[in-house]
CSV table of C-alpha atoms in Angstrom, one decimal:
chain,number,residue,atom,x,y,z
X,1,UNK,CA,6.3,35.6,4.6
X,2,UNK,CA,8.0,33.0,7.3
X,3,UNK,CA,5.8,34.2,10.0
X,4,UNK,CA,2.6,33.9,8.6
X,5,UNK,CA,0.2,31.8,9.2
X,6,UNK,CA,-0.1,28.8,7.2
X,7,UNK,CA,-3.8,26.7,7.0
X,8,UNK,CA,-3.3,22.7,6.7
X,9,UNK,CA,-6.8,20.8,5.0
X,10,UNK,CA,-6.4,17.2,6.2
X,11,UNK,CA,-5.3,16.0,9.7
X,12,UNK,CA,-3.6,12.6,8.3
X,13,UNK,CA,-0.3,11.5,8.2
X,14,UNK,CA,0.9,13.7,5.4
X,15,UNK,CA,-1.0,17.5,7.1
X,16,UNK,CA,0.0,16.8,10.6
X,17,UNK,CA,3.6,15.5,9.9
X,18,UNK,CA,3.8,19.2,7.3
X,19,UNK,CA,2.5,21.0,10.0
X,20,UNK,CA,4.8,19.7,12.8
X,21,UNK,CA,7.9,20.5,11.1
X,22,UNK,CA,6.6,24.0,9.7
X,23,UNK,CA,5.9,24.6,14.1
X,24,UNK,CA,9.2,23.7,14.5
X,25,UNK,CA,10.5,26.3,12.3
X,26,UNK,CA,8.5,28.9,14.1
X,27,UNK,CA,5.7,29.0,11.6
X,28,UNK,CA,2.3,29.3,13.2
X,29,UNK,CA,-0.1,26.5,11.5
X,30,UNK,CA,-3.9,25.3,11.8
X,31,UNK,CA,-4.6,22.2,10.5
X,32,UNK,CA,-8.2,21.7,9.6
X,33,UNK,CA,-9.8,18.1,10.1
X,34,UNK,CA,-13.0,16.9,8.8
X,35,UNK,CA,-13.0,14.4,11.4
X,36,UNK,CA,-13.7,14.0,15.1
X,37,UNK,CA,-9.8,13.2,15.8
X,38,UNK,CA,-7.1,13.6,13.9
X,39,UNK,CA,-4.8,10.4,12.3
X,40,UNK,CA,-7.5,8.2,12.2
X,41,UNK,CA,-5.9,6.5,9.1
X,42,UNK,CA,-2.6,6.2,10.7
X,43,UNK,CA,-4.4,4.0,13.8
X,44,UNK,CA,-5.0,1.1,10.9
X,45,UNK,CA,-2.3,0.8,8.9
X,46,UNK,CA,0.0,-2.3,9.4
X,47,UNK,CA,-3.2,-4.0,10.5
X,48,UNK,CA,-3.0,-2.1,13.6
X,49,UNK,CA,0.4,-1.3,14.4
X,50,UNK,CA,1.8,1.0,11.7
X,51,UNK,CA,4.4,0.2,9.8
X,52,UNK,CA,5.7,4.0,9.2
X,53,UNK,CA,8.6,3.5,6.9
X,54,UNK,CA,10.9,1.1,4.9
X,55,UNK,CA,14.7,0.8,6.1
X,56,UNK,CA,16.0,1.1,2.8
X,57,UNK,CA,18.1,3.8,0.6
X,58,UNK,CA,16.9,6.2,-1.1
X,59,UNK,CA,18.1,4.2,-4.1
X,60,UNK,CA,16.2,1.0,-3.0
X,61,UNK,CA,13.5,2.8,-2.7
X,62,UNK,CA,12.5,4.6,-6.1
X,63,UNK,CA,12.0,1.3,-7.7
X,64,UNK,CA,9.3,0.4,-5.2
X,65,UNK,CA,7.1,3.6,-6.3
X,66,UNK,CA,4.8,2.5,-8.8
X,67,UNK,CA,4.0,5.8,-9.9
X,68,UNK,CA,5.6,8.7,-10.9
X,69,UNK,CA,9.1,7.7,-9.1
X,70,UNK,CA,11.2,11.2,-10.8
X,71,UNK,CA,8.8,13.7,-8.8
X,72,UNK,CA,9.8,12.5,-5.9
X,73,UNK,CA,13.6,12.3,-6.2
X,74,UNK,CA,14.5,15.6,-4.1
X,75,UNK,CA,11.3,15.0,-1.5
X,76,UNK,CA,13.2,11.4,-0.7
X,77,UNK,CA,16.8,13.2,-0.9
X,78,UNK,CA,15.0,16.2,1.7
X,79,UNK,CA,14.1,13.7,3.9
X,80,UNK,CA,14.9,10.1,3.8
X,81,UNK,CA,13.6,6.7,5.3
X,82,UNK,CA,16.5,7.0,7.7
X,83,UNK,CA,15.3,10.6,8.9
X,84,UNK,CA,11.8,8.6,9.2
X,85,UNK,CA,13.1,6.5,12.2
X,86,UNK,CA,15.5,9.0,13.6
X,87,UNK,CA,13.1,11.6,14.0
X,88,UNK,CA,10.2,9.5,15.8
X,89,UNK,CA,13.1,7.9,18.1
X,90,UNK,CA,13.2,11.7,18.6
X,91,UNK,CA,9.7,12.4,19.1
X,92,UNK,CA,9.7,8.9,21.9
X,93,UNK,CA,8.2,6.2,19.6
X,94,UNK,CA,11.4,3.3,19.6
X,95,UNK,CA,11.3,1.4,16.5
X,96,UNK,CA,12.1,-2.1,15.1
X,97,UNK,CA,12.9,-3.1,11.6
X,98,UNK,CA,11.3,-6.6,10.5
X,99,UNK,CA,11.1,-8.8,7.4
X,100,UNK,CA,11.5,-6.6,4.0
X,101,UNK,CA,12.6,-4.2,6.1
X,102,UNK,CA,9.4,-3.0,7.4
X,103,UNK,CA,10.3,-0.8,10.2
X,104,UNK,CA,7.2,-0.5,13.3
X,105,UNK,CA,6.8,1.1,16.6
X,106,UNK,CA,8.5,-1.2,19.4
X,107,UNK,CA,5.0,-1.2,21.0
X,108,UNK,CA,3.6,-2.9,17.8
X,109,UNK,CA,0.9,0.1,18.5
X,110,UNK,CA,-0.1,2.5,15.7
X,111,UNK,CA,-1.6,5.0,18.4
X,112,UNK,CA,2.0,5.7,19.3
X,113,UNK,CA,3.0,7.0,16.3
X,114,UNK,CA,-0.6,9.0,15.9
X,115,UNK,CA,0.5,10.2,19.6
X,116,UNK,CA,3.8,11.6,18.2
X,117,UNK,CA,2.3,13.2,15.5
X,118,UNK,CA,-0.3,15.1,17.1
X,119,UNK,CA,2.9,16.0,19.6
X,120,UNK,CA,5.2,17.1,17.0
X,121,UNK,CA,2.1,19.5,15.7
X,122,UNK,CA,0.9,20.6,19.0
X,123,UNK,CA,-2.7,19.5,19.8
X,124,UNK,CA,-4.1,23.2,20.4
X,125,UNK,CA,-3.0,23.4,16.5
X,126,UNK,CA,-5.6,21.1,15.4
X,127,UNK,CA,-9.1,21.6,14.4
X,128,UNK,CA,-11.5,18.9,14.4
X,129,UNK,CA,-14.8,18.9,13.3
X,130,UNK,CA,-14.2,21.0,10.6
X,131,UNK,CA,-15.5,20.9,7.2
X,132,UNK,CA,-13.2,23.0,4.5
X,133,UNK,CA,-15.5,23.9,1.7
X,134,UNK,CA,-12.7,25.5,-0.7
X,135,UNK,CA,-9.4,27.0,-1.2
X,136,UNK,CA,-10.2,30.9,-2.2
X,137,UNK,CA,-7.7,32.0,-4.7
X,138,UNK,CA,-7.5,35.5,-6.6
X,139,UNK,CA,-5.4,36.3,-9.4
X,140,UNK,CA,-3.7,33.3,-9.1
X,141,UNK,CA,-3.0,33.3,-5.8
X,142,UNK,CA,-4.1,31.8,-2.7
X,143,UNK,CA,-6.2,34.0,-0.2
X,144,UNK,CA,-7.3,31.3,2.2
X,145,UNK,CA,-10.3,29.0,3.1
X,146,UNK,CA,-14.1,28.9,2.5
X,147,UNK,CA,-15.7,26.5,5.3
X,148,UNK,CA,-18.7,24.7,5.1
X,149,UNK,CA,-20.6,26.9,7.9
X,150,UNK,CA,-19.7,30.0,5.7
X,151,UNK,CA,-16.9,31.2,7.8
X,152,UNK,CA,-14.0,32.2,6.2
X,153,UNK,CA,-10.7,32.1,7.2
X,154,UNK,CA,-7.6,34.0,5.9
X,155,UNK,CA,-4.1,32.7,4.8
X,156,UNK,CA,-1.4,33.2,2.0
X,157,UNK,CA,-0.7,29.6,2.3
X,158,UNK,CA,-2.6,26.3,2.3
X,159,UNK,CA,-1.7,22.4,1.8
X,160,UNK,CA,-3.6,20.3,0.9
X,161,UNK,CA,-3.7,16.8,2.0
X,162,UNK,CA,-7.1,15.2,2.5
X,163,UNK,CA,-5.1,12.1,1.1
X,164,UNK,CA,-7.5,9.8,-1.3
X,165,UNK,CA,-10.7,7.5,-1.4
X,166,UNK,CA,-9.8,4.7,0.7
X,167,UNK,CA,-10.9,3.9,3.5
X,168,UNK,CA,-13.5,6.6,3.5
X,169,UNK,CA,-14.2,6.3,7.0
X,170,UNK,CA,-11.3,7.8,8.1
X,171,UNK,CA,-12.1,11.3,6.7
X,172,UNK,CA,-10.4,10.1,3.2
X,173,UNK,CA,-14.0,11.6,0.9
X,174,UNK,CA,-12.2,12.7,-1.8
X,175,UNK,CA,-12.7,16.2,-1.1
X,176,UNK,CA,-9.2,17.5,-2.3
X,177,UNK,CA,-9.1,16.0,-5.6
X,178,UNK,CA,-12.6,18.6,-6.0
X,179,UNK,CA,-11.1,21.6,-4.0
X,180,UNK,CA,-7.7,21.2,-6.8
X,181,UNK,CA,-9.9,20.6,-9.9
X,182,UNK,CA,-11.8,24.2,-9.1
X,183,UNK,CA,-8.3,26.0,-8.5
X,184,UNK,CA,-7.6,24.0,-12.4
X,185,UNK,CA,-5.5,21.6,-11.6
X,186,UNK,CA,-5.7,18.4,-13.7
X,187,UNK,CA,-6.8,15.4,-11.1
X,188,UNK,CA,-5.8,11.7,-12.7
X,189,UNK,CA,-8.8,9.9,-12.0
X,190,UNK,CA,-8.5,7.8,-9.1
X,191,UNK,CA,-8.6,4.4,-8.8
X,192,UNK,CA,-7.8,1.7,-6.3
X,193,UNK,CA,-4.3,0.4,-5.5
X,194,UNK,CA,-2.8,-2.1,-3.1
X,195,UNK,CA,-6.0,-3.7,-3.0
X,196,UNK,CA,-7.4,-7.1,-2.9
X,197,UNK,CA,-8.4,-9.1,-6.0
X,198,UNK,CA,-11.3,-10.6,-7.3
X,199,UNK,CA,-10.1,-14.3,-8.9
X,200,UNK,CA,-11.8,-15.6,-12.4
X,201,UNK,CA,-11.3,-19.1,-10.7
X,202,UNK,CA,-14.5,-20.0,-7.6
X,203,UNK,CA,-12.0,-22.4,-5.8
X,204,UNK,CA,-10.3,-19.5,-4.2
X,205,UNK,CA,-13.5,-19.2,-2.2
X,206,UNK,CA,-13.2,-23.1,-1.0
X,207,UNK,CA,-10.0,-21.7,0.7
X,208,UNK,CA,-11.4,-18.4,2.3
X,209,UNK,CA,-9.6,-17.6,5.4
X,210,UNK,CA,-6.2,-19.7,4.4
X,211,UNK,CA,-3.2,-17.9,4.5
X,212,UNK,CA,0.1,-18.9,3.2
X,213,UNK,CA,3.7,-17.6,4.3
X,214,UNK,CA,6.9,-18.2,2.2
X,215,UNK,CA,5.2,-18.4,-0.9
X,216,UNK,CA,6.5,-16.5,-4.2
X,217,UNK,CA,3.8,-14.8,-6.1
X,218,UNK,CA,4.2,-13.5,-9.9
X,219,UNK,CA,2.5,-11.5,-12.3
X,220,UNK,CA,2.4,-11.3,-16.0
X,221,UNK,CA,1.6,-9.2,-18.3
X,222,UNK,CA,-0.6,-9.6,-21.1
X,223,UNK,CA,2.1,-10.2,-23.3
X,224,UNK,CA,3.5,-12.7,-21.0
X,225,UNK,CA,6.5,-10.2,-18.8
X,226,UNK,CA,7.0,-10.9,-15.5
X,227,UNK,CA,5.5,-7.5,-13.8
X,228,UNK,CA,6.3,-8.2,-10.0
X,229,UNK,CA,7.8,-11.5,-8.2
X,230,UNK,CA,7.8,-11.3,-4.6
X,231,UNK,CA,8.3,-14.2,-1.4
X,232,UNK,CA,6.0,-13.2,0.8
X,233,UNK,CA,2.7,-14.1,2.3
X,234,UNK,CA,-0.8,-13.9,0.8
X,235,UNK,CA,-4.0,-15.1,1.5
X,236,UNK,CA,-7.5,-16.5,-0.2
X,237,UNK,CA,-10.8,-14.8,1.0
X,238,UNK,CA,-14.8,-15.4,-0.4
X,239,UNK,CA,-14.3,-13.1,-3.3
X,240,UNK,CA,-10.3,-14.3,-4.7
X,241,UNK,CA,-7.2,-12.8,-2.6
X,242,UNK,CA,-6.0,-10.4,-0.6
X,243,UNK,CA,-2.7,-10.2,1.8
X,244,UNK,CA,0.6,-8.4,1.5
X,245,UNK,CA,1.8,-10.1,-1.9
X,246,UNK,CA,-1.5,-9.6,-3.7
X,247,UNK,CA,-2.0,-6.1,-2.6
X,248,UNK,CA,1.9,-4.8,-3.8
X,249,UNK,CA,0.7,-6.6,-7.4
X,250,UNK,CA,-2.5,-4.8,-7.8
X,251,UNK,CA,-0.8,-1.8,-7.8
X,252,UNK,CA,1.3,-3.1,-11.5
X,253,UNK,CA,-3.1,-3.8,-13.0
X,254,UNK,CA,-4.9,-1.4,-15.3
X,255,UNK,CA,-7.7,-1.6,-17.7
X,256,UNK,CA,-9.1,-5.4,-18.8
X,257,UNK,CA,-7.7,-7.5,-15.7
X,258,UNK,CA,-8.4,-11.1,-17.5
X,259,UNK,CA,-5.7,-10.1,-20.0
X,260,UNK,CA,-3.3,-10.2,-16.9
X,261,UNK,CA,-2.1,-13.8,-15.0
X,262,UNK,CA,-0.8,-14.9,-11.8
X,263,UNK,CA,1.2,-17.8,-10.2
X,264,UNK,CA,1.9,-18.9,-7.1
X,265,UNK,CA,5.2,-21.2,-6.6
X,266,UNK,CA,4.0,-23.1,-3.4
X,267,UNK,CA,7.3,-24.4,-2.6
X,268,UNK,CA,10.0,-21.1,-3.8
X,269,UNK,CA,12.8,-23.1,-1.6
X,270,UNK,CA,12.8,-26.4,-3.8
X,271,UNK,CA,13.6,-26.6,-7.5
X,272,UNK,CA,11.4,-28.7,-10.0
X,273,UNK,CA,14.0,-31.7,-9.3
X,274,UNK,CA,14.1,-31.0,-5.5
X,275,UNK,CA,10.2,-31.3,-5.3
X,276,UNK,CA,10.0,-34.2,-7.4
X,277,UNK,CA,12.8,-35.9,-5.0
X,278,UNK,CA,10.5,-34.7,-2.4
X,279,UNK,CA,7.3,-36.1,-3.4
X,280,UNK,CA,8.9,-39.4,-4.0
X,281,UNK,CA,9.9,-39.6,-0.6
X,282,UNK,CA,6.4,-38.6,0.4
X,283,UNK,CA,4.8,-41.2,-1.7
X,284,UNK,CA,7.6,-44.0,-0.8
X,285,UNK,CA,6.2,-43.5,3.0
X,286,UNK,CA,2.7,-44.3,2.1
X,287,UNK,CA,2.8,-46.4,-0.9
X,288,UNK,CA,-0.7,-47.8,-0.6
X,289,UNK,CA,-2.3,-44.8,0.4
X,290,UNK,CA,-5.5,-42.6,-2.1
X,291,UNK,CA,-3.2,-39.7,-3.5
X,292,UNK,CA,-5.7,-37.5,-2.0
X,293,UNK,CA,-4.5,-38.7,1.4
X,294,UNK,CA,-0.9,-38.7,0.8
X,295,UNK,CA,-0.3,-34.6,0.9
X,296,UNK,CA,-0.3,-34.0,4.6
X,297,UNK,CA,3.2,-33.4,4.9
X,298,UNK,CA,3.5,-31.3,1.9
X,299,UNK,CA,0.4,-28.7,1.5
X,300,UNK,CA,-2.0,-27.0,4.1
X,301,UNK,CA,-4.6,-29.2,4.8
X,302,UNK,CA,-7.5,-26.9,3.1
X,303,UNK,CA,-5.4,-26.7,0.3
X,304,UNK,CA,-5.6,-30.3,-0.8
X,305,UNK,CA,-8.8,-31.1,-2.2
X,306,UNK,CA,-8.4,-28.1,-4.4
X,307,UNK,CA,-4.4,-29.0,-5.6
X,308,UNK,CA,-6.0,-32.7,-6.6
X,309,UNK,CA,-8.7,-31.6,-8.1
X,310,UNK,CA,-6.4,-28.9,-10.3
X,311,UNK,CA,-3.9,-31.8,-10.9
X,312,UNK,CA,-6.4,-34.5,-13.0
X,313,UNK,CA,-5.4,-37.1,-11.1
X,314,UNK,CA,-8.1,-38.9,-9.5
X,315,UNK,CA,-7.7,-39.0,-5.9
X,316,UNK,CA,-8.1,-42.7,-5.5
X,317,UNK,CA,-5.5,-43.5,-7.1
X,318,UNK,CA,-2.4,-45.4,-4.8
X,319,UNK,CA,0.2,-42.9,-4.8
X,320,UNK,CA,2.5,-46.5,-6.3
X,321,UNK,CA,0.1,-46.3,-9.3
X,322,UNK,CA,1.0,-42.7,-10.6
X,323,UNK,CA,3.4,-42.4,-13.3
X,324,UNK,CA,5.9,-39.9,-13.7
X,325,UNK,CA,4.6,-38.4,-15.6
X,326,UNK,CA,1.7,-37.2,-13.2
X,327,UNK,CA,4.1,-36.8,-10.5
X,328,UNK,CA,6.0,-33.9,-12.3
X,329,UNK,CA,2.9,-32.2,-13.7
X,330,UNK,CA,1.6,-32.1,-10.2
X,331,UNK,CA,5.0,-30.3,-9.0
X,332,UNK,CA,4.8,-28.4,-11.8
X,333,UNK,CA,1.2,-26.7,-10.4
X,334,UNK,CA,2.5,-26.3,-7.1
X,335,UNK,CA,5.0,-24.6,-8.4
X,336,UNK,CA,3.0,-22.5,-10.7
X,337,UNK,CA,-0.6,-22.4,-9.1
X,338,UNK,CA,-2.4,-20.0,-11.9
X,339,UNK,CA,-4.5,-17.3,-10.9
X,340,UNK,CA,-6.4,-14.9,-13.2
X,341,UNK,CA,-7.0,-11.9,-11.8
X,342,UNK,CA,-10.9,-10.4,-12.5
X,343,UNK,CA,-11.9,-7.2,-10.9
X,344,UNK,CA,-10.2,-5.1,-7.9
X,345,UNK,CA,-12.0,-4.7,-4.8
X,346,UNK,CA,-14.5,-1.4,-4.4
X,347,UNK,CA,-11.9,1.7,-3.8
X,348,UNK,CA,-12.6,1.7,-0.3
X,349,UNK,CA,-10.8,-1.0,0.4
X,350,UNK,CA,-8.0,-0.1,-0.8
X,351,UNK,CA,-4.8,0.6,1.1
X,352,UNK,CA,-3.9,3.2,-0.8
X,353,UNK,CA,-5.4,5.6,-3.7
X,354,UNK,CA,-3.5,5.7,-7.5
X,355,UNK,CA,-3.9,8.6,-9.4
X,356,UNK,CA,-4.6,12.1,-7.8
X,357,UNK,CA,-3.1,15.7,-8.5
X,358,UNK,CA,-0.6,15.9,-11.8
X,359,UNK,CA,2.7,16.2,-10.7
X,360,UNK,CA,3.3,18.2,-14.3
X,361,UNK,CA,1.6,20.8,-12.1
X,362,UNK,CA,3.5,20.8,-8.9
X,363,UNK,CA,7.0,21.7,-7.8
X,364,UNK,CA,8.9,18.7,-6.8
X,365,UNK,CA,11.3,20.8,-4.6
X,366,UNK,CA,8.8,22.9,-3.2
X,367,UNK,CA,5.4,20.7,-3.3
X,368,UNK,CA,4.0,23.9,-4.7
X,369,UNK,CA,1.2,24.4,-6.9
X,370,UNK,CA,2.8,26.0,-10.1
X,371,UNK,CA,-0.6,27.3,-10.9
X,372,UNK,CA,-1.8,28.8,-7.5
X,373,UNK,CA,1.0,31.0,-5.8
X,374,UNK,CA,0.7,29.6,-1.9
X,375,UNK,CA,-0.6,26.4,-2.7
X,376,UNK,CA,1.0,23.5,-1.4
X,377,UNK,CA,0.1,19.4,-2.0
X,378,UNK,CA,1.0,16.6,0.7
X,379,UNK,CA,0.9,12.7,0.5
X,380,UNK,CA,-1.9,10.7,-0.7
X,381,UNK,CA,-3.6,13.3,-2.7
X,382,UNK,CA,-0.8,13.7,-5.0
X,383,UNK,CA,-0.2,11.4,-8.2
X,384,UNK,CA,2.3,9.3,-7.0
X,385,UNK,CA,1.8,5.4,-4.9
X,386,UNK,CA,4.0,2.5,-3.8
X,387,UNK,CA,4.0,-1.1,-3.0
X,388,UNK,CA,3.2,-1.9,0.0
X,389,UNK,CA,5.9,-2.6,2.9
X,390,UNK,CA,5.8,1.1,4.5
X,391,UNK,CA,6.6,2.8,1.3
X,392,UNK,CA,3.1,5.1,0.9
X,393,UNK,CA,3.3,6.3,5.0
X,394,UNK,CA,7.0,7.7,3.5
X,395,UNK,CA,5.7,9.5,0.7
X,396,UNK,CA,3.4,11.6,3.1
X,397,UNK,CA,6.5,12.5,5.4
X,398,UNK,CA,8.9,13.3,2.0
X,399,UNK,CA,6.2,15.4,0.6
X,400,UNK,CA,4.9,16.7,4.2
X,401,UNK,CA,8.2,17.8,4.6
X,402,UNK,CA,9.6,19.5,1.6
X,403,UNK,CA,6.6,21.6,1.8
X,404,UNK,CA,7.0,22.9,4.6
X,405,UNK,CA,10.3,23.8,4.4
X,406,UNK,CA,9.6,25.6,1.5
X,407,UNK,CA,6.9,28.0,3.1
């Protein structure tokens, strides 16, 4: 069977990294792309410049996968974040390794790593413009490919990874969760993850376009548990917020969103007593100065109307007139800024896609489909999704890999 020919449905990160690595193992491989070119999704992530995996340990890692972490225990062990950067250094893409250990191309240019993708796989393997219909299958085995024009085209072996809803655009239509449902596979409904947040509270809007850095986010649970803490940077838009913080929360949110809360510690570096010291001094500088002018120093200037308005203290009061009592409440809300999260932005927005193929029904060694012989999953399409920080692009190459060393 190792010579055969195996048929690839999705010309992403997740298909063309499987394919490359099933070429260089002397298997011939098509991969089939909806799209006009392939890795069109890889092009956007890391706003541009692609941050392709996290330089952590395989042990760091699992607690930063927000679903279904087990399945993918031997896919991380097969191929780690470390045989991420090794192998593109390989393939002529030089990498660096940033804050949180985001690791990116030295170029700060996703096309490089789309480049040595489509390299790895060999560009004469790729089919664009082509529309997969559905996986044929008889007595529980695969028999290859139904196309859209009619065609059909033969194989023992297909993967499938048309990734998930997001970003639509790219070729992600959902297509795959529709081809595995008719082969009966269970599909998780799909919903959004790492994606912006609509806010219960309208000031957010007042601050559209303001981003802050250094700032320690935290969510709660209904019942009041801290669900993710994270220093990082965020930022407000017209609707509530988005940014790297609020899209690694979303993914922790499911069902009624009010029940959930947020805060955001303005100033993570100083304690309660450290800020109080600090607004003291701020205030003993400008004693006879409104309280709504006296904040330069300490808060973005955007940012101040709506802090004074949040704090009950009228802003014409001299900074020498307020008590203590007013000063520590007001430290007290920069260091716990609430936020009530309403509504997640539409799906296609979203970073990445929760939910997706059972992984009850898939081999975790193999990526193959227990109940279609010759079946194979890949990446995004599968039931599993991670916080943000170059976690998700690893999953693809984990999963892209173990199956195709398993062909």
């Amino acid at each position: 069977m190792g010579s055969e020919p195996v048929l690839v449905v999705g010309g992403g990160a997740a298909g063309l990294f499987c394919a490359g690595i099933a070429r260089r193992r002397g298997i011939p491989v098509t991969v089939l792309e909806r799209s006009a070119r392939p890795a069109r999704k890889v092009l956007i992530t890391g706003k541009g410049r692609c941050n392709l995996t996290n330089h952590c340990t395989v042990e760091e890692f699992f607690p930063r996968v927000c679903t279904n972490s087990r399945f993918l225990y031997s896919a991380l062990r097969g191929f780690s974040p470390q045989d991420t950067m090794a192998l593109f250094e390989q393939l002529g893409v030089p990498l660096k390794t940033e804050r949180g250990d985001r690791v990116f191309p030295v170029s700060d240019r996703a096309a490089d790593v789309a480049d040595a993708l489509v390299r790895l796989c060999g560009e004469q393997n790729i089919r664009t413009n082509t529309r997969v219909k559905e996986v044929l299958a008889r007595e529980g085995e695969v028999r290859g490919l139904l196309l859209e024009d009619g065609r059909e085209l033969p194989a023992q072996r297909v993967v499938l990874a048309t990734g998930g809803l997001s970003y639509p655009a790219t070729g992600s239509t959902g297509d795959g969760y529709r081809m595995a449902a008719a082969l009966g596979h269970t599909v998780v409904p799909p919903r959004p993850a790492l994606v912006p947040l609509v806010t219960r509270e309208r000031w957010c809007g007042e601050l559209m376009g303001l981003s802050l850095r250094n700032v320690t986010l935290t969510l709660y649970s209904p019942a009041g548990k801290v669900l993710f803490r994270e220093l990082g940077e965020m930022l407000f838009t017209h609707f509530g917020v988005s940014g790297p913080l609020v899209l690694s929360a979303s993914s922790h949110l499911s069902g009624e969103l009010e029940r959930y809360r947020m805060e955001i510690d303005l100033k993570p570096g100083l304690d309660a007593a450290q800020l109080d010291a600090r607004l003291l001094r701020d205030f003993s500088e400008v004693p006879n100065r409104d309280f709504a002018n006296a904040l330069d120093k300490l808060l973005p200037r955007k940012l101040i109307p709506v802090a004074v308005r949040l704090s009950g203290i009228p802003p014409a009061t001299k900074v020498n007139a307020i008590t203590r009592e007013q000063r520590r409440g007001f430290g007290a809300l920069l260091k716990a800024l609430p936020l009530t999260p309403k509504a997640f932005r539409p799906v296609e927005e979203a970073i990445v896609t929760a939910g997706g193929v059972s992984v009850k029904e898939v081999n975790p060694k193999t990526m193959e489909s227990k109940l279609v012989k010759g079946l194979y999953f890949a990446g995004e399409l599968l039931d599993v999704d991670a916080v943000t920080g170059g976690f998700n692009l690893q999953i693809a190459w984990s999963t892209g890999f173990a199956a195709a060393n398993n062909f």
